[in-house]
CSV table of C-alpha atoms (C1' of nucleotides) in Angstrom, one decimal:
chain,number,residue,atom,x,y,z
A,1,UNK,CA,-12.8,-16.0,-10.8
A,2,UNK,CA,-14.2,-14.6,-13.8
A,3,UNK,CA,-14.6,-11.2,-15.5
A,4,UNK,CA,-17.8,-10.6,-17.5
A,5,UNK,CA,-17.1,-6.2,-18.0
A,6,UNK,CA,-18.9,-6.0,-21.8
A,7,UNK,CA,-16.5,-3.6,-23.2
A,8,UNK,CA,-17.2,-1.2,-25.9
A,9,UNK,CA,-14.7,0.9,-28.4
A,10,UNK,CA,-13.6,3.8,-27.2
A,11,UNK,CA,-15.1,6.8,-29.4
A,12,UNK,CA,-18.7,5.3,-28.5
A,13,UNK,CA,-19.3,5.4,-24.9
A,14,UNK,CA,-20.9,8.0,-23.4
A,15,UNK,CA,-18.6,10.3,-21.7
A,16,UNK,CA,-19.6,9.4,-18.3
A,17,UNK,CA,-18.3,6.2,-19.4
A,18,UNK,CA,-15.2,7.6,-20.5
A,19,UNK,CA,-14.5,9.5,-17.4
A,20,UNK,CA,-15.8,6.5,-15.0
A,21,UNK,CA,-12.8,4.1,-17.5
A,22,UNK,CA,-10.5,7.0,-17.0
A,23,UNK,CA,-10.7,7.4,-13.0
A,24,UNK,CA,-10.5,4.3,-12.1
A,25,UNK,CA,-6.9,3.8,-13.8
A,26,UNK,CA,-6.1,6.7,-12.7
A,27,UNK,CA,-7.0,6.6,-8.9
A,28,UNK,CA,-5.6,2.6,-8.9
A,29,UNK,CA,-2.1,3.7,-10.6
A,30,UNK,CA,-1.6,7.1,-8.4
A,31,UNK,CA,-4.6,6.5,-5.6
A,32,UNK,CA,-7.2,9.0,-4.5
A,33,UNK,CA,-4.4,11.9,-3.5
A,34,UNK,CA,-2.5,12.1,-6.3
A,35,UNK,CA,-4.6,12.4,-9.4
A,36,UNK,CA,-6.2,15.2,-9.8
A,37,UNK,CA,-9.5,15.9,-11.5
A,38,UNK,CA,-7.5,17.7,-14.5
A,39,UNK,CA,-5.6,14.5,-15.1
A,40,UNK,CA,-8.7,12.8,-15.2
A,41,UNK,CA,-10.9,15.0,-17.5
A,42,UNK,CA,-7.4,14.9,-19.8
A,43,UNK,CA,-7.3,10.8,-20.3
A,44,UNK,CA,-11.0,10.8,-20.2
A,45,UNK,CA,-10.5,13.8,-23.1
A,46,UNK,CA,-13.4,15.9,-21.3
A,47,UNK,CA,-13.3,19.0,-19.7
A,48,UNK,CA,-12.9,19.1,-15.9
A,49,UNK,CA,-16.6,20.9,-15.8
A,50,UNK,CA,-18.2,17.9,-17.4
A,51,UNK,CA,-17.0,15.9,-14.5
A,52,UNK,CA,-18.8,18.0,-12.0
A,53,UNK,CA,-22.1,17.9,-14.2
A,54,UNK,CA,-21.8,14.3,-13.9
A,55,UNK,CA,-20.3,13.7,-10.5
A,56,UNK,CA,-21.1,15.5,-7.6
A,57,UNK,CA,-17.3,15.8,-6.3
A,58,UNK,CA,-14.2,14.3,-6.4
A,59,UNK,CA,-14.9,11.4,-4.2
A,60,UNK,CA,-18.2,10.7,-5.2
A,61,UNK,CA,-16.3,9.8,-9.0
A,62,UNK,CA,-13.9,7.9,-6.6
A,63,UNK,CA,-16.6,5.3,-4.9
A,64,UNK,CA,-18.3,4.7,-8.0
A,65,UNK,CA,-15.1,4.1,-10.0
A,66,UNK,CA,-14.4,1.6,-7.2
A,67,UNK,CA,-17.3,0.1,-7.7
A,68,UNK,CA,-16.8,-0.6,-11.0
A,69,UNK,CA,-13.6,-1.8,-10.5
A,70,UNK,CA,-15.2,-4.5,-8.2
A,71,UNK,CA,-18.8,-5.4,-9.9
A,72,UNK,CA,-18.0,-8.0,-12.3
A,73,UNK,CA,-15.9,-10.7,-10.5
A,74,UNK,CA,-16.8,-13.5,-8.9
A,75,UNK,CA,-15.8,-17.0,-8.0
A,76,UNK,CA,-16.9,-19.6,-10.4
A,77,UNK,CA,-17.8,-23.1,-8.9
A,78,UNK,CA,-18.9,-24.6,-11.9
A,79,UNK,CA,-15.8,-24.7,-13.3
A,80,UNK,CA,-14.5,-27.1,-10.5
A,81,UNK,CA,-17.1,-29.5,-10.7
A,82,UNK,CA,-16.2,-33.3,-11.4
A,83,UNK,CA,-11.9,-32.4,-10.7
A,84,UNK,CA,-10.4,-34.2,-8.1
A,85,UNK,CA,-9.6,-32.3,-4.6
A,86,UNK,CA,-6.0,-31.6,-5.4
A,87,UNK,CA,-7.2,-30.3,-8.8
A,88,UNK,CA,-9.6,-28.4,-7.4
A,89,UNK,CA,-7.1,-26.6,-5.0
A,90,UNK,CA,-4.3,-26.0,-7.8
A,91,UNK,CA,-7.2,-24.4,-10.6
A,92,UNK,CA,-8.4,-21.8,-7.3
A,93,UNK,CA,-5.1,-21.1,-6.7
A,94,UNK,CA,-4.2,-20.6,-10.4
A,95,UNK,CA,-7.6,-18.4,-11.1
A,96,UNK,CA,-6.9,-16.2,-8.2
A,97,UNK,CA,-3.2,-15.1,-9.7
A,98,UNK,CA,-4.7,-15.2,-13.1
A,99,UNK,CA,-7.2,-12.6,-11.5
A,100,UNK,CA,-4.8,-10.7,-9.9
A,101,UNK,CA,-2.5,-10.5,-13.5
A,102,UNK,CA,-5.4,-9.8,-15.3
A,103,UNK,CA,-6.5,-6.7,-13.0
A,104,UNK,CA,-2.9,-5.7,-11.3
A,105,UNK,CA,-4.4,-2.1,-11.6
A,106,UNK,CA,-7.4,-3.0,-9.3
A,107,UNK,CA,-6.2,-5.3,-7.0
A,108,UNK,CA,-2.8,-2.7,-6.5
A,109,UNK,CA,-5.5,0.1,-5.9
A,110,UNK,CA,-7.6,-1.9,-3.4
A,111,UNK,CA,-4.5,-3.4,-1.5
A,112,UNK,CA,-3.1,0.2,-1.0
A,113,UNK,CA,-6.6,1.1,0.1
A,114,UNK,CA,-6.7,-1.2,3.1
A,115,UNK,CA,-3.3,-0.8,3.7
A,116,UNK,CA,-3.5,3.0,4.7
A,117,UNK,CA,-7.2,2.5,5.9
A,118,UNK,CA,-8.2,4.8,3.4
A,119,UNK,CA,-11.6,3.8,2.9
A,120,UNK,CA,-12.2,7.5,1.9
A,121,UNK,CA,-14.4,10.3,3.6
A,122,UNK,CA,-13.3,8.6,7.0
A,123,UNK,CA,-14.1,5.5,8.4
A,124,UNK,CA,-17.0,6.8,10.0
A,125,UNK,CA,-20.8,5.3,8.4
A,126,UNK,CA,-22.6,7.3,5.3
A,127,UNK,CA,-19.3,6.5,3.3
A,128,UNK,CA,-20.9,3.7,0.9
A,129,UNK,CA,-17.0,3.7,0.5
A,130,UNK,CA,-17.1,1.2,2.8
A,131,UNK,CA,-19.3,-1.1,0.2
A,132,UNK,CA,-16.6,-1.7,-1.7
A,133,UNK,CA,-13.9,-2.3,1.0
A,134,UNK,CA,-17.3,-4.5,1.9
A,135,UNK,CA,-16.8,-6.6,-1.3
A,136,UNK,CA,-13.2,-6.9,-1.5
A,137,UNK,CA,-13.2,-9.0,2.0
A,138,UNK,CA,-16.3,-10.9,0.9
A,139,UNK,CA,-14.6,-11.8,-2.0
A,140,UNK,CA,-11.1,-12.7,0.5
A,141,UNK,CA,-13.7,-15.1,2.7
A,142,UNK,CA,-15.2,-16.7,-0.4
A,143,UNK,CA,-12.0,-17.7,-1.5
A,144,UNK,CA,-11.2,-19.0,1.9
A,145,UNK,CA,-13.9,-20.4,2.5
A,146,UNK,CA,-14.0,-22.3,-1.1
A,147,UNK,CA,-10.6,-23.5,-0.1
A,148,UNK,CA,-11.7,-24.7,3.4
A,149,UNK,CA,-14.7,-26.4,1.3
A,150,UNK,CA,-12.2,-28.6,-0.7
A,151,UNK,CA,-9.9,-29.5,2.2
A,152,UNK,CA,-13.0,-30.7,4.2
A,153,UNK,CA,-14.6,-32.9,1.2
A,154,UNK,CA,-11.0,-34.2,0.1
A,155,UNK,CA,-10.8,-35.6,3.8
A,156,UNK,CA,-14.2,-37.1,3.1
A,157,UNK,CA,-12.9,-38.8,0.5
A,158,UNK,CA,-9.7,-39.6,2.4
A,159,UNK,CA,-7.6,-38.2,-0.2
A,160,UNK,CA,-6.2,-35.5,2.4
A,161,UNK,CA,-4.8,-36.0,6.1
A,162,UNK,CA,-8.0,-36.1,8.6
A,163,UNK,CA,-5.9,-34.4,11.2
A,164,UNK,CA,-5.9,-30.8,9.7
A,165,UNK,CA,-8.4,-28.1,10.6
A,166,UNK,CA,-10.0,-27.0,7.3
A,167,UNK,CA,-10.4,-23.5,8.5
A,168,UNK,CA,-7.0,-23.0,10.0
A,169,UNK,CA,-5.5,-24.4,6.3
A,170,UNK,CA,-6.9,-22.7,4.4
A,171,UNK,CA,-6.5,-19.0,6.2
A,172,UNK,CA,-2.7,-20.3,6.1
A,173,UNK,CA,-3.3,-20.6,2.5
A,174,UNK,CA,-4.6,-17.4,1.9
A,175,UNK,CA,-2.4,-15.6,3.8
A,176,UNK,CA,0.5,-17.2,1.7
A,177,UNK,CA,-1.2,-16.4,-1.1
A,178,UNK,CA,-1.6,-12.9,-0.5
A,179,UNK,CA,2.0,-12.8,0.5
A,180,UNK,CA,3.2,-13.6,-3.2
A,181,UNK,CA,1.0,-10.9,-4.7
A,182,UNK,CA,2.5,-8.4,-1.9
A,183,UNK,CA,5.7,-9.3,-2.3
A,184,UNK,CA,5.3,-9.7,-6.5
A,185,UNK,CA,4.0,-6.0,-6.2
A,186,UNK,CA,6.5,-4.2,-3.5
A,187,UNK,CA,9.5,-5.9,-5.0
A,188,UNK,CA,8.5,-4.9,-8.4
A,189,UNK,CA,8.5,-7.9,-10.1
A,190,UNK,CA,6.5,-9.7,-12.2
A,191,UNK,CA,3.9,-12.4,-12.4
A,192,UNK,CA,6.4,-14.6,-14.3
A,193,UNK,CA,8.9,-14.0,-11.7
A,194,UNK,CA,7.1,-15.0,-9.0
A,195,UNK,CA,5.3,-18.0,-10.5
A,196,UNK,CA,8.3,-20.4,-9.5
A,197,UNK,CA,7.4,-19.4,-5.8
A,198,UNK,CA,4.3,-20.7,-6.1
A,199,UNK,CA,4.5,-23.8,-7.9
A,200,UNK,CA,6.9,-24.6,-5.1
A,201,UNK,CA,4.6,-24.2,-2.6
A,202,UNK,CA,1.9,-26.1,-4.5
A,203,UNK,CA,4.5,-28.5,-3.7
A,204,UNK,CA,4.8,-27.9,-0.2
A,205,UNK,CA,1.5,-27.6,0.3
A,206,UNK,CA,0.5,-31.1,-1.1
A,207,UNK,CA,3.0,-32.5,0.8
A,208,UNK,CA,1.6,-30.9,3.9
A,209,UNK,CA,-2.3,-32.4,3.1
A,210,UNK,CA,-1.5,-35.4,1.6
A,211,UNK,CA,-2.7,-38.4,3.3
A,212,UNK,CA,0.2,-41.0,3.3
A,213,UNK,CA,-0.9,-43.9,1.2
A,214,UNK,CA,-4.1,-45.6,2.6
B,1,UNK,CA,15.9,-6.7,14.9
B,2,UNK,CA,16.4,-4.3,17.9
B,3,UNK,CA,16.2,-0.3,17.8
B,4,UNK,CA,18.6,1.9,19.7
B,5,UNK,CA,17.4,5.6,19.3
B,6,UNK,CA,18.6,8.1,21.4
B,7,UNK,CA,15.6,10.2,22.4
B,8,UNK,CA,15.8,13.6,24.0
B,9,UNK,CA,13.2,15.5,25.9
B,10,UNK,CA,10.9,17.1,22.9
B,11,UNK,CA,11.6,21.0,24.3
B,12,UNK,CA,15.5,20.6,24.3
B,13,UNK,CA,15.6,19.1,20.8
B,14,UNK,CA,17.0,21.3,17.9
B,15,UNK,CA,14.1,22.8,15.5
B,16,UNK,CA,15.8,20.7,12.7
B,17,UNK,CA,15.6,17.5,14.9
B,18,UNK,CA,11.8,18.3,15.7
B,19,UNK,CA,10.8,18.8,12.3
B,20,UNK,CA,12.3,15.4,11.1
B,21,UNK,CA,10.8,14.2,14.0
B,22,UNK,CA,7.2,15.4,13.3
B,23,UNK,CA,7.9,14.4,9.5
B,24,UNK,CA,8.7,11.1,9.9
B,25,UNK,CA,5.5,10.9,12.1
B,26,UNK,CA,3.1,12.3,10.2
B,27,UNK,CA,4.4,11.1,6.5
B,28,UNK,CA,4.2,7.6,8.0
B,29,UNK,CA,0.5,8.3,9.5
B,30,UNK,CA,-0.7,9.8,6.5
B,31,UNK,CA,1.0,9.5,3.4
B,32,UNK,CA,3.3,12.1,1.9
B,33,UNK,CA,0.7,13.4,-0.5
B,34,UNK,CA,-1.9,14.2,2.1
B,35,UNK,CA,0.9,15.6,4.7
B,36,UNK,CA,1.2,19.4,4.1
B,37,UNK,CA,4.4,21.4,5.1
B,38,UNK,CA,2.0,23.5,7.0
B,39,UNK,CA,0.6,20.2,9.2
B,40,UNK,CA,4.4,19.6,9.6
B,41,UNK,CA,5.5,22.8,11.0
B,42,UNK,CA,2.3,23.0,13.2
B,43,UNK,CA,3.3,19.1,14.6
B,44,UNK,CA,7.4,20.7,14.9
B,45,UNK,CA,6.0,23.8,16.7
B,46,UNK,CA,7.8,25.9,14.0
B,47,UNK,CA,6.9,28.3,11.3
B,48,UNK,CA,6.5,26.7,7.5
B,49,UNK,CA,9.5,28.6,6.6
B,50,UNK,CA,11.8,27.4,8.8
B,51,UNK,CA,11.5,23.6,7.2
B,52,UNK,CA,12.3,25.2,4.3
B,53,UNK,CA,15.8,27.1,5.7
B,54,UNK,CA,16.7,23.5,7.0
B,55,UNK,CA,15.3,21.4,3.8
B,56,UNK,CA,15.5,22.2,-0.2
B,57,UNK,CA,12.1,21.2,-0.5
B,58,UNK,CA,9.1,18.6,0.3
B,59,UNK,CA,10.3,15.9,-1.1
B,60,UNK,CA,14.4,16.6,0.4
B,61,UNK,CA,12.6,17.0,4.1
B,62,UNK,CA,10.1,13.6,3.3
B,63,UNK,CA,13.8,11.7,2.1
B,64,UNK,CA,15.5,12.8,5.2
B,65,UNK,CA,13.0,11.4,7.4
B,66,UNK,CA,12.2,8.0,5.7
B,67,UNK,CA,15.9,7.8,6.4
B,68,UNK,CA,15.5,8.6,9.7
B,69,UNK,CA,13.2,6.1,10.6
B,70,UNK,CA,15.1,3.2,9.0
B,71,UNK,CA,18.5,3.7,10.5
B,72,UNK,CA,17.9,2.9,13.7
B,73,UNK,CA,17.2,-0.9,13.0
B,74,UNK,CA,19.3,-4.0,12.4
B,75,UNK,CA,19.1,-7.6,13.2
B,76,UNK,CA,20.9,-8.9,16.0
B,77,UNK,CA,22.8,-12.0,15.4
B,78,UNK,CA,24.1,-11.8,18.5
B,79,UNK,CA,21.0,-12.8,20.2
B,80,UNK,CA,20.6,-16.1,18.7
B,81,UNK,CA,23.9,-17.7,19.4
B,82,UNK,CA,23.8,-20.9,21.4
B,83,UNK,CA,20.6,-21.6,20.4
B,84,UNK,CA,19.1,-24.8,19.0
B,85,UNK,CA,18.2,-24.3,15.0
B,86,UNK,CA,14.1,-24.4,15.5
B,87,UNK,CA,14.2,-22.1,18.3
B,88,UNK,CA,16.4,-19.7,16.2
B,89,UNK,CA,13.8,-19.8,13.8
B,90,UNK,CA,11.2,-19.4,16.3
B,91,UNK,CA,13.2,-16.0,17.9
B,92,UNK,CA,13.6,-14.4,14.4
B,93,UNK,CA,10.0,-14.9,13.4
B,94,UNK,CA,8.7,-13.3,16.5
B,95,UNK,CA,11.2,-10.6,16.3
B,96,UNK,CA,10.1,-9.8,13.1
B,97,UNK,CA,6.9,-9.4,14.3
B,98,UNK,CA,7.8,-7.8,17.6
B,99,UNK,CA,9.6,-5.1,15.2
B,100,UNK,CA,7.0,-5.1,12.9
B,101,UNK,CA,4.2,-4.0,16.3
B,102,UNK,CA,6.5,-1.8,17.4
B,103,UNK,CA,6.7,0.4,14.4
B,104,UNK,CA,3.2,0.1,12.6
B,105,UNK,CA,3.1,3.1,11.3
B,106,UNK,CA,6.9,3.3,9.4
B,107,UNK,CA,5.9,-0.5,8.3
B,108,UNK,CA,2.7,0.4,7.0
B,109,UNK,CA,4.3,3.5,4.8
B,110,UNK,CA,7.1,1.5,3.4
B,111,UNK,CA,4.7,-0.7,2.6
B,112,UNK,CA,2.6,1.5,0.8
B,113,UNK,CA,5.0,3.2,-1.1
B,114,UNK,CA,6.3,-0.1,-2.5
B,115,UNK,CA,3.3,-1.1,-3.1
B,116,UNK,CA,2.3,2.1,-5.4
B,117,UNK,CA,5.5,2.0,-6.8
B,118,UNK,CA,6.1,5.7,-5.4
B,119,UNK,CA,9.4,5.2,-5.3
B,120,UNK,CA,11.5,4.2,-8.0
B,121,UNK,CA,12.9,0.7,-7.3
B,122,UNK,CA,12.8,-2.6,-8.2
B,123,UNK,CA,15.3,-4.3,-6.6
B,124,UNK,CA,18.1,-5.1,-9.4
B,125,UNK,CA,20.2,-1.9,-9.8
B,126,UNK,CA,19.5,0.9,-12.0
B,127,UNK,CA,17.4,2.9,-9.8
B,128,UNK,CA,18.9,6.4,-7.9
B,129,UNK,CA,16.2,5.2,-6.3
B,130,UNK,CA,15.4,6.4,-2.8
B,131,UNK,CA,18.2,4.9,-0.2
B,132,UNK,CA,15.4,4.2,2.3
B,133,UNK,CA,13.8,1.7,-0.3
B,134,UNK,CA,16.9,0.2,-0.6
B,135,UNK,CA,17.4,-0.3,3.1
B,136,UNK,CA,13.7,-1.5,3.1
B,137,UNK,CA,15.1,-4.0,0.7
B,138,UNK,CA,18.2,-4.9,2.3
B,139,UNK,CA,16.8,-5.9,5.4
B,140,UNK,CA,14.1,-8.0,3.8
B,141,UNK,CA,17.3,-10.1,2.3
B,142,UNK,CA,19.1,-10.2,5.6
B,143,UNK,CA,15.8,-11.6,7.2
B,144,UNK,CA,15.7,-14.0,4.2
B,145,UNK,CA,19.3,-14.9,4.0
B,146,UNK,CA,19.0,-15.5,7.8
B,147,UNK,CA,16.7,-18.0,7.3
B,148,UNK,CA,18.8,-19.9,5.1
B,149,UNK,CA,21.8,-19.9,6.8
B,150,UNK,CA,20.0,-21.2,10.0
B,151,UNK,CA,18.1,-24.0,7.7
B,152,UNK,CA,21.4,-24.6,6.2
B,153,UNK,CA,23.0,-25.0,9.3
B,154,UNK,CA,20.0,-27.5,11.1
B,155,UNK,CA,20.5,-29.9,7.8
B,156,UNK,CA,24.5,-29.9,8.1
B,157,UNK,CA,23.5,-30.8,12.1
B,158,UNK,CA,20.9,-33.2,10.8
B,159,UNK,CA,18.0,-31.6,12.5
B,160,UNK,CA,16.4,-30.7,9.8
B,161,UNK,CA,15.5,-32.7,6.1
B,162,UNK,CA,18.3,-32.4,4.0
B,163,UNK,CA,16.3,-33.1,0.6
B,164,UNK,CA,15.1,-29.1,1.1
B,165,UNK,CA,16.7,-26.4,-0.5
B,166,UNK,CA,17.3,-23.6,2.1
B,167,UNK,CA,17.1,-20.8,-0.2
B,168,UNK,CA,13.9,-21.8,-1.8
B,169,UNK,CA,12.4,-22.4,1.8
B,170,UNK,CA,13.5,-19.0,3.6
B,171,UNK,CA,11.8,-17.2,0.2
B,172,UNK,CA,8.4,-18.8,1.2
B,173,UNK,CA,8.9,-18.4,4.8
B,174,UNK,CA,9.6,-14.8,4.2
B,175,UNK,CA,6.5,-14.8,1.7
B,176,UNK,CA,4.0,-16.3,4.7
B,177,UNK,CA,5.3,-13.5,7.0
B,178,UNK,CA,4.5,-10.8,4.7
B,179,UNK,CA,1.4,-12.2,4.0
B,180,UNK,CA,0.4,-12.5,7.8
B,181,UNK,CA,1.7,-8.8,8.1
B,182,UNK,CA,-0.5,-7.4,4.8
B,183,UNK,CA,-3.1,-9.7,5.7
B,184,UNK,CA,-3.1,-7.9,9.5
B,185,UNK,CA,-3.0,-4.7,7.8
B,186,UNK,CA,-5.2,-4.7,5.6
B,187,UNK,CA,-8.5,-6.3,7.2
B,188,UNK,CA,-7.9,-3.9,10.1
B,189,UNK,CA,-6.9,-6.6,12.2
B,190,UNK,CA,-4.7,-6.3,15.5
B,191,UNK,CA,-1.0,-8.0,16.0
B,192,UNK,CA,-3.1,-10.2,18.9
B,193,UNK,CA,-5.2,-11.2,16.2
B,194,UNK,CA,-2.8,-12.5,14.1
B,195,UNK,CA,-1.1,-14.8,17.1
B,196,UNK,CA,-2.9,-17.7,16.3
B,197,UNK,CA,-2.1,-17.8,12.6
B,198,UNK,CA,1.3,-17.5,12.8
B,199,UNK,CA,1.5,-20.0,15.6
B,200,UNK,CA,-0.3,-21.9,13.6
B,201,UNK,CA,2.3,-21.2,11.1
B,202,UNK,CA,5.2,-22.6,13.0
B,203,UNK,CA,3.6,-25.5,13.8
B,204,UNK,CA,3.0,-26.4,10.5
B,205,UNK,CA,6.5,-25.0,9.3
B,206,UNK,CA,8.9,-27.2,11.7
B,207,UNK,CA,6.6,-30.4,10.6
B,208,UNK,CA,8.1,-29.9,6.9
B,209,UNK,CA,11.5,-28.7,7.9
B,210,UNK,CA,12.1,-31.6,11.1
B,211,UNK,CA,13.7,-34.5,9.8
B,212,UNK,CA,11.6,-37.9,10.8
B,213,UNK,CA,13.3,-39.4,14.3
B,214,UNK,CA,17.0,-40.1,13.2
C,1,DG,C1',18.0,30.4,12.9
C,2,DT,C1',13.6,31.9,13.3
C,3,DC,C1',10.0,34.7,12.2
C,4,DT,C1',6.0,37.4,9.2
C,5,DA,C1',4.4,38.4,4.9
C,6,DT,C1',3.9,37.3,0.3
C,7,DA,C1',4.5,35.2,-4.4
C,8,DT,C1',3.0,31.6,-7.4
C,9,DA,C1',0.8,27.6,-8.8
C,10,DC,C1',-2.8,24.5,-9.0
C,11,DA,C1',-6.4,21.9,-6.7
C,12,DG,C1',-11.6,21.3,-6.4
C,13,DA,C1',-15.7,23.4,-7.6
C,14,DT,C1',-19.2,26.9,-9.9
C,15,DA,C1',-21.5,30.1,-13.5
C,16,DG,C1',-23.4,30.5,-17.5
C,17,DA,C1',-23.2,30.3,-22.8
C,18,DC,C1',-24.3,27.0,-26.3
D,1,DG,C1',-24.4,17.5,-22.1
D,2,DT,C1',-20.5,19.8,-23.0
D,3,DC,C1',-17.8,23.7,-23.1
D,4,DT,C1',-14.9,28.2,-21.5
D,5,DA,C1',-14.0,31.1,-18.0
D,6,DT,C1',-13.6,32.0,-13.3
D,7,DC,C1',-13.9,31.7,-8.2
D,8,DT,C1',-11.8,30.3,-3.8
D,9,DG,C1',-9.0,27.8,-1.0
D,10,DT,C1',-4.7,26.0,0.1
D,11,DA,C1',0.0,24.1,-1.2
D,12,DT,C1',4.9,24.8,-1.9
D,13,DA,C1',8.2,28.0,-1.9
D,14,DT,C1',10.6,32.8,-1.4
D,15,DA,C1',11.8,37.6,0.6
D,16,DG,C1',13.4,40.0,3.9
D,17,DA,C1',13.2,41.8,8.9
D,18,DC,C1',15.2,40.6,13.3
DNA sequence: GTCTATATACAGATAGAC
DNA sequence: GTCTATCTGTATATAGAC
């Protein structure tokens, strides 16, 4: 999981740019409802009229700052090549918090998005709001599916128990995983706090796939 | 987890009673930005004004009814006397869930507003923060402390490994169970859908916490 | 206690000068 | 492209009759 966004200083973007940067904070710290386009022209240091010129409404700004947000991650196999199954399992695991650290703004925004169902403008087709709720879950079953990959190769190998169901595993996983991150962001705490949690269920989870010594 | 509310018949309800009532309701369905006072009082069958002879003000009438909708719940110890450790942990997990389907849409809103940090919490002190969050919280550490207590217990009856440390597994069980729940919530899925995971989920759960044949 | 009517503020959106 | 000024709708909240 890797972020390739080619930032530029401030003063120099064009202010499209500077509005795009300033909505999409904006919308992921105080969602769609709550920031108004006068907040936005203010942080963006543009006048609300500009918006308009460059934006055909409110929501319009909304789906492209969304897709900003999403554009430039992805997950990177390479980096997994040649490590050993367990290893493989504990770097995914560790690239997804460092993700989810990395953008807490983004992935807040999105989870409070398909929490409430509000892909915007209704549910109903013609909202290309739905492409980004789109890439969020393709980017849920890549990692799943990544994980699934591993399990399946390290039984291969017989490095992990032959008895386990790939797929079922690694939803588990993913699930757990996505239980830390909501529990790290409705209890308020932080990455650091929850990092003990999930170094113990690394441990639990080894423990769980483990083949008992062949 | 159980809920005892005394419901009336909707026309013999006091105006107060049905505005709280259509408050709760709608705040949970749609958010307490996007909820206007006028929706409310259309919903309560009342005139705008009226909510505000009964409440100081939005966010007095949204407190009240969060409160409201909390109340009502607690979990019954009662109900799992006599039993066997596993299928004590087997009854809470499904009453969580049970609770959890019968009140989507409060779950889903407390959910949300912990997750955007709309109210001020965090759970260490500090924080005049809303009482509903802090009921929200309390009953997340009863559920966890439950856990415990019941692992506790199964290790002291040697049913279950002693070399575990009952706090540290109740914090990840109650970490997969969120993470079912968000997980449910936020790819749309249904409570039926779910099923299989968490059963899944036990299964996998009773094979770390069972001691090997005594 | 409950209503109608109204005050006040601010949201999203437009007009038009530069 | 960017601004100031303004329109229009709707939100919260109040006044006052009954």
């Amino acid at each position: 999981m890797t972020e390739d966004r080619h930032s530029q200083p401030e003063e120099m973007r064009a202010a499209r740019e500077k509005i795009l940067a300033a909505a999409a904070r904006l919308f992921a710290e105080r969602g769609y409802e709550s920031t108004s386009l006068a907040e936005v022209a203010r942080a963006a240091k543009v006048s609300k009229a500009l918006i308009f010129w460059h934006f055909d409404n409110k929501q319009q700004l909304y789906l492209t700052a969304l897709q900003k947000n999403l554009e430039p991650y992805h997950i990177d196999r390479e980096e997994l090549a040649g490590l050993e199954e367990p290893d493989q399992i504990v770097r995914l695991i560790d690239s997804f918090y460092q993700f989810v650290n990395d953008n807490v703004y983004s992935v807040r925004f999105f989870m409070t998005l398909m929490l409430r169902g509000e892909l915007p403008l209704g549910e109903s087709e013609a909202s290309r709001g739905s492409d980004s709720l789109q890439r969020v879950n393709e980017l849920y079953r890549a990692f799943r599916q990544s994980f699934a990959e591993i399990i399946a190769h390290g039984q291969q190998r017989g490095v992990f128990r032959r008895s386990l169901d790939p797929e079922r595993e690694a939803a588990l996983m993913l699930v757990t995983l996505v239980g830390v991150l909501a529990q790290q962001f409705m209890l308020g705490e932080t990455f650091e706090s929850s990092k003990g949690l999930i170094e113990h269920y690394k441990q639990t989870l080894f423990e769980r796939l483990r083949c008992a010594e062949p």
